[in-house]
Short mmCIF file of C-alpha atoms and ligand atoms in Angstrom, two decimals:
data_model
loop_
_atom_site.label_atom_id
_atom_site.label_comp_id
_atom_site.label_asym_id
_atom_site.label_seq_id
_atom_site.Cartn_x
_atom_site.Cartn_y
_atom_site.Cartn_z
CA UNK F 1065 -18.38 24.21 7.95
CA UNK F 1066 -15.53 25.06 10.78
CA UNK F 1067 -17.79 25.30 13.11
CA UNK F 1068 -19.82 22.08 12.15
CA UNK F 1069 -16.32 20.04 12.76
CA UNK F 1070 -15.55 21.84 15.50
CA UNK F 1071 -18.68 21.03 17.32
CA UNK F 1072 -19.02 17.87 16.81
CA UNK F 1073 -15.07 16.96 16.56
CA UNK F 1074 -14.51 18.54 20.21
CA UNK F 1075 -18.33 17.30 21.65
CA UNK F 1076 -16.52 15.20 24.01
CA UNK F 1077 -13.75 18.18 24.65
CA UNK F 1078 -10.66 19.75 22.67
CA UNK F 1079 -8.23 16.97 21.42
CA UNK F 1080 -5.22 17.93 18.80
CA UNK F 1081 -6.09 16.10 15.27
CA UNK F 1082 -2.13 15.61 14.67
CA UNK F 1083 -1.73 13.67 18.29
CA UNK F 1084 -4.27 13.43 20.23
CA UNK F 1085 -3.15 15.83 22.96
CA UNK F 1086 -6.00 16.89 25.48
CA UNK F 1087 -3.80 20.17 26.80
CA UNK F 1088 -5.19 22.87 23.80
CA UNK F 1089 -5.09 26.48 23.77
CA UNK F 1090 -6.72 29.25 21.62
CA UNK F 1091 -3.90 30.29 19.26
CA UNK F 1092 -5.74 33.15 17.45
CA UNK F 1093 -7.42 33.25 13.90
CA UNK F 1094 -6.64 33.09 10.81
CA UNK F 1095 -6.67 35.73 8.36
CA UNK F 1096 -10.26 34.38 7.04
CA UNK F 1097 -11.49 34.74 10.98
CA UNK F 1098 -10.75 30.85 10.73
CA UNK F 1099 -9.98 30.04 14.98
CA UNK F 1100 -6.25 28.88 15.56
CA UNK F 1101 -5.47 26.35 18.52
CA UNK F 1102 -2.10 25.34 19.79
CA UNK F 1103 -1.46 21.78 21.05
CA UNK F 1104 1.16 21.67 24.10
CA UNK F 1105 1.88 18.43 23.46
CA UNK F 1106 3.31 18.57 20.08
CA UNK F 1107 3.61 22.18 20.03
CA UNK F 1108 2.10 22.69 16.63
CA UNK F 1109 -1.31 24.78 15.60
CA UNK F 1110 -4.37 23.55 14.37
CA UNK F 1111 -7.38 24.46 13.16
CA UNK F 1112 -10.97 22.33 13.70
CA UNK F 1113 -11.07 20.71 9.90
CA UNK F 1114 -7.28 19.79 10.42
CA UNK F 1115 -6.66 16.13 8.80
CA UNK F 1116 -10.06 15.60 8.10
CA UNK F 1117 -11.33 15.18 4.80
CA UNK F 1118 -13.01 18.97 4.66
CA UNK F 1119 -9.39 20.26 5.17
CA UNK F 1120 -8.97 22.40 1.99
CA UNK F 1121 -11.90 21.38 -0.24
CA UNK F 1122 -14.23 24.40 1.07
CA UNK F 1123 -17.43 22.37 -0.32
CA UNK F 1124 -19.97 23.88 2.12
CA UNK F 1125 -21.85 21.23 4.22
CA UNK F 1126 -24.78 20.64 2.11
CA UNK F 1127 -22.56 19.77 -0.74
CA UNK F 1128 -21.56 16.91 1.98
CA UNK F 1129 -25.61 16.41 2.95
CA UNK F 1130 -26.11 15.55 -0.65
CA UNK F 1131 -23.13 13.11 -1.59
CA UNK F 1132 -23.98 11.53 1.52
CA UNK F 1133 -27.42 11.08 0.64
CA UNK F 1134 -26.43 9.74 -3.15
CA UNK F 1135 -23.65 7.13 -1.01
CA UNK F 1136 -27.02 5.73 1.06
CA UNK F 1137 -28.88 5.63 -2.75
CA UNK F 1138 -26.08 3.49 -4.18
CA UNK F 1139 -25.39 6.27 -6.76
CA UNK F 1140 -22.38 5.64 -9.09
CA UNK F 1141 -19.75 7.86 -9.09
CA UNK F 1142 -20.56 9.50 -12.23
CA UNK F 1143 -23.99 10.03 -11.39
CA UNK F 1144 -23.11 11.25 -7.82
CA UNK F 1145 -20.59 14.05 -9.47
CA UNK F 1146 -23.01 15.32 -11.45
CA UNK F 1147 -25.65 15.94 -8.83
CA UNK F 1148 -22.56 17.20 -6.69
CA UNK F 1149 -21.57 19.47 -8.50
CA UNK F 1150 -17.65 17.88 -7.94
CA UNK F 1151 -15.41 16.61 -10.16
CA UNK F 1152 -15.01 12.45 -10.91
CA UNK F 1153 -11.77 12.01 -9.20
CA UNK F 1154 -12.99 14.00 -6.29
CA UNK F 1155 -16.09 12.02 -6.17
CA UNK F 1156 -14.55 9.39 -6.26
CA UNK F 1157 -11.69 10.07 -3.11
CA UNK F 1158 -14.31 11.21 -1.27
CA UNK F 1159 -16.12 7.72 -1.28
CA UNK F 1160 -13.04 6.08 -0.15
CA UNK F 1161 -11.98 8.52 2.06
CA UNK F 1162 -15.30 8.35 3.97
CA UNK F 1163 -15.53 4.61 3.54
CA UNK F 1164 -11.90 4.97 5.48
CA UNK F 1165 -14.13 6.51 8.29
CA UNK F 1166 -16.62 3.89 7.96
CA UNK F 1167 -14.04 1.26 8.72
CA UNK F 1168 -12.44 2.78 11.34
CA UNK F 1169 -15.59 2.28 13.14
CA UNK F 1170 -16.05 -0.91 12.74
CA UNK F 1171 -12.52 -1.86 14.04
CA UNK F 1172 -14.10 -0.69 16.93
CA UNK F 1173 -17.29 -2.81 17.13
CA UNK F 1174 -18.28 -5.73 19.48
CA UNK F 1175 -19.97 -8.79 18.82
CA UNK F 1176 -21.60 -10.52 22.03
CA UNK F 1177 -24.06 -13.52 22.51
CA UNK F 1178 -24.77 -15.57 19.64
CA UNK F 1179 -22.04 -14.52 17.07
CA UNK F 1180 -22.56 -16.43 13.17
CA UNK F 1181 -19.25 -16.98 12.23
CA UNK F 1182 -18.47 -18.06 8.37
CA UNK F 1183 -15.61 -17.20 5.67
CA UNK F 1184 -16.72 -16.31 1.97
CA UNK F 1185 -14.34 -15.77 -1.17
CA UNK F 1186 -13.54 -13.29 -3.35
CA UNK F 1187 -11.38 -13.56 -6.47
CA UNK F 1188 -8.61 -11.14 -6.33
CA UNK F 1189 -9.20 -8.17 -8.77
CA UNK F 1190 -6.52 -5.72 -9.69
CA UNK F 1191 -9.38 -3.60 -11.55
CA UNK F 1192 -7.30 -0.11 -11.98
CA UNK F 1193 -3.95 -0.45 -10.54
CA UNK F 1194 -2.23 -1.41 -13.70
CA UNK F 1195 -3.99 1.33 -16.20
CA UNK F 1196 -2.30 4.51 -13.48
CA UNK F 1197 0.55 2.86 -11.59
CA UNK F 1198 4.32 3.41 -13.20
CA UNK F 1199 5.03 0.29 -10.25
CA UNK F 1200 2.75 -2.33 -11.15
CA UNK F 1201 2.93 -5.06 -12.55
CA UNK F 1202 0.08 -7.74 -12.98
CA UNK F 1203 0.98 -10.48 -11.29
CA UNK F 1204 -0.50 -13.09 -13.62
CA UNK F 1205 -2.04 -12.82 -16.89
CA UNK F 1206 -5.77 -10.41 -17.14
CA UNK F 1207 -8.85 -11.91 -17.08
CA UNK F 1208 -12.01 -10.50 -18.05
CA UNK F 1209 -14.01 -9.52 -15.00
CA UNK F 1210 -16.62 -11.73 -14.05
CA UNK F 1211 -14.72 -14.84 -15.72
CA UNK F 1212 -14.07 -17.21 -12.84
CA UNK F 1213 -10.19 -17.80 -11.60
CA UNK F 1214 -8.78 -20.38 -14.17
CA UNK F 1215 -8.09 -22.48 -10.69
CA UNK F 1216 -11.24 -23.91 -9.25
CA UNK F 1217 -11.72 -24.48 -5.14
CA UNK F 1218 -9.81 -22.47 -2.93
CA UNK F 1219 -7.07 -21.24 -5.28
CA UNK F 1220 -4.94 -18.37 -4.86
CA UNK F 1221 -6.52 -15.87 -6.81
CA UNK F 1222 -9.50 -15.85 -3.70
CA UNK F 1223 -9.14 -13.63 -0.95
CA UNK F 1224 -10.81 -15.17 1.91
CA UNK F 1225 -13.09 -13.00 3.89
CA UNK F 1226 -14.22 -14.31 7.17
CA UNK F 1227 -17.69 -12.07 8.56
CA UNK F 1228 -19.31 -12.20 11.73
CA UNK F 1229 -22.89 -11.35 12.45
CA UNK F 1230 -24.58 -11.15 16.09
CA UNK F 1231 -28.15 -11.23 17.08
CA UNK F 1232 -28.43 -8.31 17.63
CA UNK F 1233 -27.05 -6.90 13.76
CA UNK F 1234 -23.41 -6.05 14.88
CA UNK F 1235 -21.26 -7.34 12.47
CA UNK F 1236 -17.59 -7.52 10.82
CA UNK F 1237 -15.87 -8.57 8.12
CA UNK F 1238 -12.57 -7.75 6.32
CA UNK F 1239 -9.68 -9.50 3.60
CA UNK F 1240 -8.19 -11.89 5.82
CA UNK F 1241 -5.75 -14.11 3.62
CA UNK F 1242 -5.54 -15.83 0.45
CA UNK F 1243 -6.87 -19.18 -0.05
CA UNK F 1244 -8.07 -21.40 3.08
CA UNK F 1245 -9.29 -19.28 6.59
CA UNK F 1246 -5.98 -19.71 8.86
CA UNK F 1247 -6.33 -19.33 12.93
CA UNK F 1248 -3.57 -16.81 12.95
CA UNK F 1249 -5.97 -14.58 10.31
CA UNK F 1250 -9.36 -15.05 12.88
CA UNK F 1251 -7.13 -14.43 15.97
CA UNK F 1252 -5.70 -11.33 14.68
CA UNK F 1253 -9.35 -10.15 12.91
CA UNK F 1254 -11.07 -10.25 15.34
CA UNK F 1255 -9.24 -9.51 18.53
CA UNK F 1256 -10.76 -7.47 21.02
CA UNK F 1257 -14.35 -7.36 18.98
CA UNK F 1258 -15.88 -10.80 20.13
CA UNK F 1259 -16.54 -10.36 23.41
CA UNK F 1260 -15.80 -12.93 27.13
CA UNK F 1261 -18.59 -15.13 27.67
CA UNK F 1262 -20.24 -14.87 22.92
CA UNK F 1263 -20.69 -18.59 21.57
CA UNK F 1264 -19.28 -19.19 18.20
CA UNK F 1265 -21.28 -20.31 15.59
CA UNK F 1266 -19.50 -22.28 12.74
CA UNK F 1267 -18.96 -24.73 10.28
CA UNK F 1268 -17.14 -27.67 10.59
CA UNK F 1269 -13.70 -26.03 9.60
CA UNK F 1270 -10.59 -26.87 12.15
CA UNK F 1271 -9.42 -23.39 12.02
CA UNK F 1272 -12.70 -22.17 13.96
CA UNK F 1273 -11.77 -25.11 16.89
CA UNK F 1274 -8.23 -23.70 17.41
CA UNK F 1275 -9.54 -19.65 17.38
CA UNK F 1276 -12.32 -20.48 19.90
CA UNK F 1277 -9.79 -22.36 22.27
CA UNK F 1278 -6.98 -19.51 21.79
CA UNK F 1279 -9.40 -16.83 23.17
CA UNK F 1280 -11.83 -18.96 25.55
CA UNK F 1281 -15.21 -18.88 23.50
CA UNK F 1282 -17.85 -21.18 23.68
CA UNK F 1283 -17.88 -22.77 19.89
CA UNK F 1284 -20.75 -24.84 18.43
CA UNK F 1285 -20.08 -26.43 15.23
CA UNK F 1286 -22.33 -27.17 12.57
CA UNK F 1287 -22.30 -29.79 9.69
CA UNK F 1288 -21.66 -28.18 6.64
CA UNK F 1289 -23.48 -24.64 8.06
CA UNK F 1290 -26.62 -25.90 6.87
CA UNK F 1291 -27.47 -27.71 10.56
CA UNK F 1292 -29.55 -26.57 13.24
CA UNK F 1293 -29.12 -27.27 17.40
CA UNK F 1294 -31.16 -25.59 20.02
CA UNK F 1295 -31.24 -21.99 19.38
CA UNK F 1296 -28.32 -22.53 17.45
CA UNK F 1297 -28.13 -21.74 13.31
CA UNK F 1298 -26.32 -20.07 10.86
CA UNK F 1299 -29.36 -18.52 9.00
CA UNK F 1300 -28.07 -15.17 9.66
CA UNK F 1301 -24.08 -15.45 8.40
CA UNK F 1302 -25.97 -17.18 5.12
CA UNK F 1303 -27.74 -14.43 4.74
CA UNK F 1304 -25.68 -12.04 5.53
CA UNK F 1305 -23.24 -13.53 2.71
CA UNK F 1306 -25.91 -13.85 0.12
CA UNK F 1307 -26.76 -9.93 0.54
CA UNK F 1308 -22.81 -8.97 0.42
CA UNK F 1309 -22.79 -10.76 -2.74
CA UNK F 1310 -25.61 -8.81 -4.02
CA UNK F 1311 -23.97 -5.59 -2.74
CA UNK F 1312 -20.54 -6.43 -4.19
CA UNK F 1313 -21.97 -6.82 -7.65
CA UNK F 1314 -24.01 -3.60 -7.91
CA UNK F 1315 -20.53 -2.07 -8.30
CA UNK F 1316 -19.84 -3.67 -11.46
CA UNK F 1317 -16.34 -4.73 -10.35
CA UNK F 1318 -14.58 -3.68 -6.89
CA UNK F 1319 -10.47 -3.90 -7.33
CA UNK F 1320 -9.42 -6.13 -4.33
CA UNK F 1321 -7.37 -3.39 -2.53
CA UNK F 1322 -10.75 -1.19 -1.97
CA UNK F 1323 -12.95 -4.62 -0.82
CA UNK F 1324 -12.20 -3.37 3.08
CA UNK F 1325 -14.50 -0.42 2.36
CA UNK F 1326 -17.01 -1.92 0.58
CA UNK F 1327 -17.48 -4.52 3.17
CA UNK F 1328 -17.60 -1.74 5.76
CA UNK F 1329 -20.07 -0.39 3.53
CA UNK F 1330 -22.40 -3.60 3.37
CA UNK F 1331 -21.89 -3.17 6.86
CA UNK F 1332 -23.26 -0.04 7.35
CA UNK F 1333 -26.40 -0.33 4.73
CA UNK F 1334 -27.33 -3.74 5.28
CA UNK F 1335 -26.90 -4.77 8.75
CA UNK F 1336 -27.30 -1.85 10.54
CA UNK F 1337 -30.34 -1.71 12.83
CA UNK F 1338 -30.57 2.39 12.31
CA UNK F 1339 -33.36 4.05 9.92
CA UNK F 1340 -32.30 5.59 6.84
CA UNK F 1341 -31.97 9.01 8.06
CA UNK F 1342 -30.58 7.73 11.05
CA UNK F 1343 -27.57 6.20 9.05
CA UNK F 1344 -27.22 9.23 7.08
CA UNK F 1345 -26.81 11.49 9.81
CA UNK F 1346 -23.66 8.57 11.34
CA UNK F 1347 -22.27 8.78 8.18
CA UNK F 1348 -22.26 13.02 7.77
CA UNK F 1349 -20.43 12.81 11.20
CA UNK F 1350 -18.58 9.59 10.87
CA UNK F 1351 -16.92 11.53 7.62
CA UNK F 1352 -16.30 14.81 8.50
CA UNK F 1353 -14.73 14.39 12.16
CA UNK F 1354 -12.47 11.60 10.85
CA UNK F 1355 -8.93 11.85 11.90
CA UNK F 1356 -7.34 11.07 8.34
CA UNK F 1357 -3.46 11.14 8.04
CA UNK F 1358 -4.03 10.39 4.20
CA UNK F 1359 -4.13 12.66 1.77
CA UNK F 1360 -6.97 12.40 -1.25
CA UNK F 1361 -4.33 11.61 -3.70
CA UNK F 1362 -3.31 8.51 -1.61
CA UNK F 1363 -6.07 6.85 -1.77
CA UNK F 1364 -5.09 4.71 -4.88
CA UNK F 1365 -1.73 3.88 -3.36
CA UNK F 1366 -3.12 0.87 -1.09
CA UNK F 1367 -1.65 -2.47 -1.23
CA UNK F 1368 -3.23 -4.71 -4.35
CA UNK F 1369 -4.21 -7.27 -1.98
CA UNK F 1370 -4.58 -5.48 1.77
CA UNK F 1371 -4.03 -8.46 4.17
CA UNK F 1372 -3.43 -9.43 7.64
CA UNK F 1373 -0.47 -9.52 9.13
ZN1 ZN T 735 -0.76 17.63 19.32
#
């Protein structure tokens, strides 16, 4: 397992997992043979699984191969323990931890040429954070899941989730705000991922007009998204949104504060032009040589509602 990480967390050379620091020396092993680097620029020792989500579970890899494998299938939690072999909690840490990962990822992806452009609403679930949490308190008054927001339109119980989708099957989305898509939510989503020279694709919404002036992008609006000019269409964000919806509800429920992941996840699964095995493999390495700073146990300590700004 140390030497999986190892080789695939220092392919591109040796960098400290606490700071980044390229200037690392061997430091000796540890008493299980486990090698021991030194960083010289923040003087402290590592080892290769250091703040990644391996450090201290000592699951061998193919316990990894196979909750990977039951991720791509969809499997619930439950389910996924069993075949696992791992407890429910840890089961369940490990899907956010590596959905984590996932996202960091994306906030590194780039959209060019044709880039779909729509917004799509969730209403805000706090699904688990009052049952565990000695510092929450609901913020309004439960509903059943699945019952719609007593407010109809764009109330404030939505989260608003603008997604972007090129041609080529690059795409983003995250929780921008609640209620209506603002410019300051689109200019701050999606800066540095839409690239010079992409044309916007959009509905008729004012906020779109303002983001596409602010960073110099070609914008071509369409009446109500349904239209269609030139080579210009939003079949693709519709679709995209449809098959998020269809994701989203597999999962009987997702609490607000986790919807970042899962929409990383959609990501991933749906939009993805990699085979199966292909995506598996991303997602074995995407997990394991993840520098995380959080520990398992934090996972649950998100914000209810995780939005811009
Ligand atoms: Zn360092």
């Amino acid at each position: 397992m140390d030497e999986f990480v190892a080789e695939e967390r220092f392919a591109n050379g040796q960098m400290c997992p606490r700071c980044g620091g390229v200037h690392i020396v061997c430091n000796g092993h540890r008493k299980d043979g486990t090698q021991r680097y030194m960083c010289k620029d923040c003087k402290r020792s590592f080892i290769a699984t250091t703040n990644s989500i391996v450090a201290g579970t000592k699951k061998d890899l193919r316990v990894w191969e196979k909750y990977i494998s039951c991720m791509m299938a969809g499997m619930p939690i439950r389910q996924t323990a069993e075949t696992c072999g791992i407890h429910r909690n840890t089961a369940f840490y490990w899907r956010h931890k590596i959905l984590d990962a996932l996202q960091d990822r994306f906030g590194k992806v780039e959209l060019d040429g044709i880039v779909e452009v729509d917004e799509t609403f969730f209403t805000v679930s706090y699904k688990g954070d009052h049952k565990r949490s000695k510092v929450f308190s609901m913020p309004r008054e439960v509903h059943k899941r699945g019952k719609a927001a007593r407010l109809h339109g764009l109330s404030r119980e939505k989260v608003c989730v603008p997604c972007a989708i090129s041609r080529n099957g690059s795409s983003f989305a995250r929780v921008a705000n609640l209620g209506r898509i603002s410019t300051n939510s689109l200019d701050e989503m999606f800066r540095g991922k839409i690239t010079d020279g992409a044309t916007l694709v959009t509905d008729k919404a004012s906020a779109y007009i303002r983001f596409a002036e602010n960073n110099g992008l070609k914008l071509v609006q369409l009446k109500s998204g349904v239209g269609n000019r030139g080579v210009y269409n939003v079949q693709r964000i519709n679709s995209y949104h449809s098959k998020l919806k269809r994701f989203i509800r597999g999962f009987n429920g997702v609490s607000t504060k986790y919807l970042n992941n899962y929409l990383a996840w959609n990501n991933f699964v749906n939009c993805g032009k990699e085979t199966v095995v292909e995506k598996q493999n991303i997602l074995l390495r995407c997990a394991l040589t993840a520098v995380m700073k959080l520990k398992c146990t934090e996972v649950s300590s998100r914000p209810p509602i995780p939005m811009l700004g």
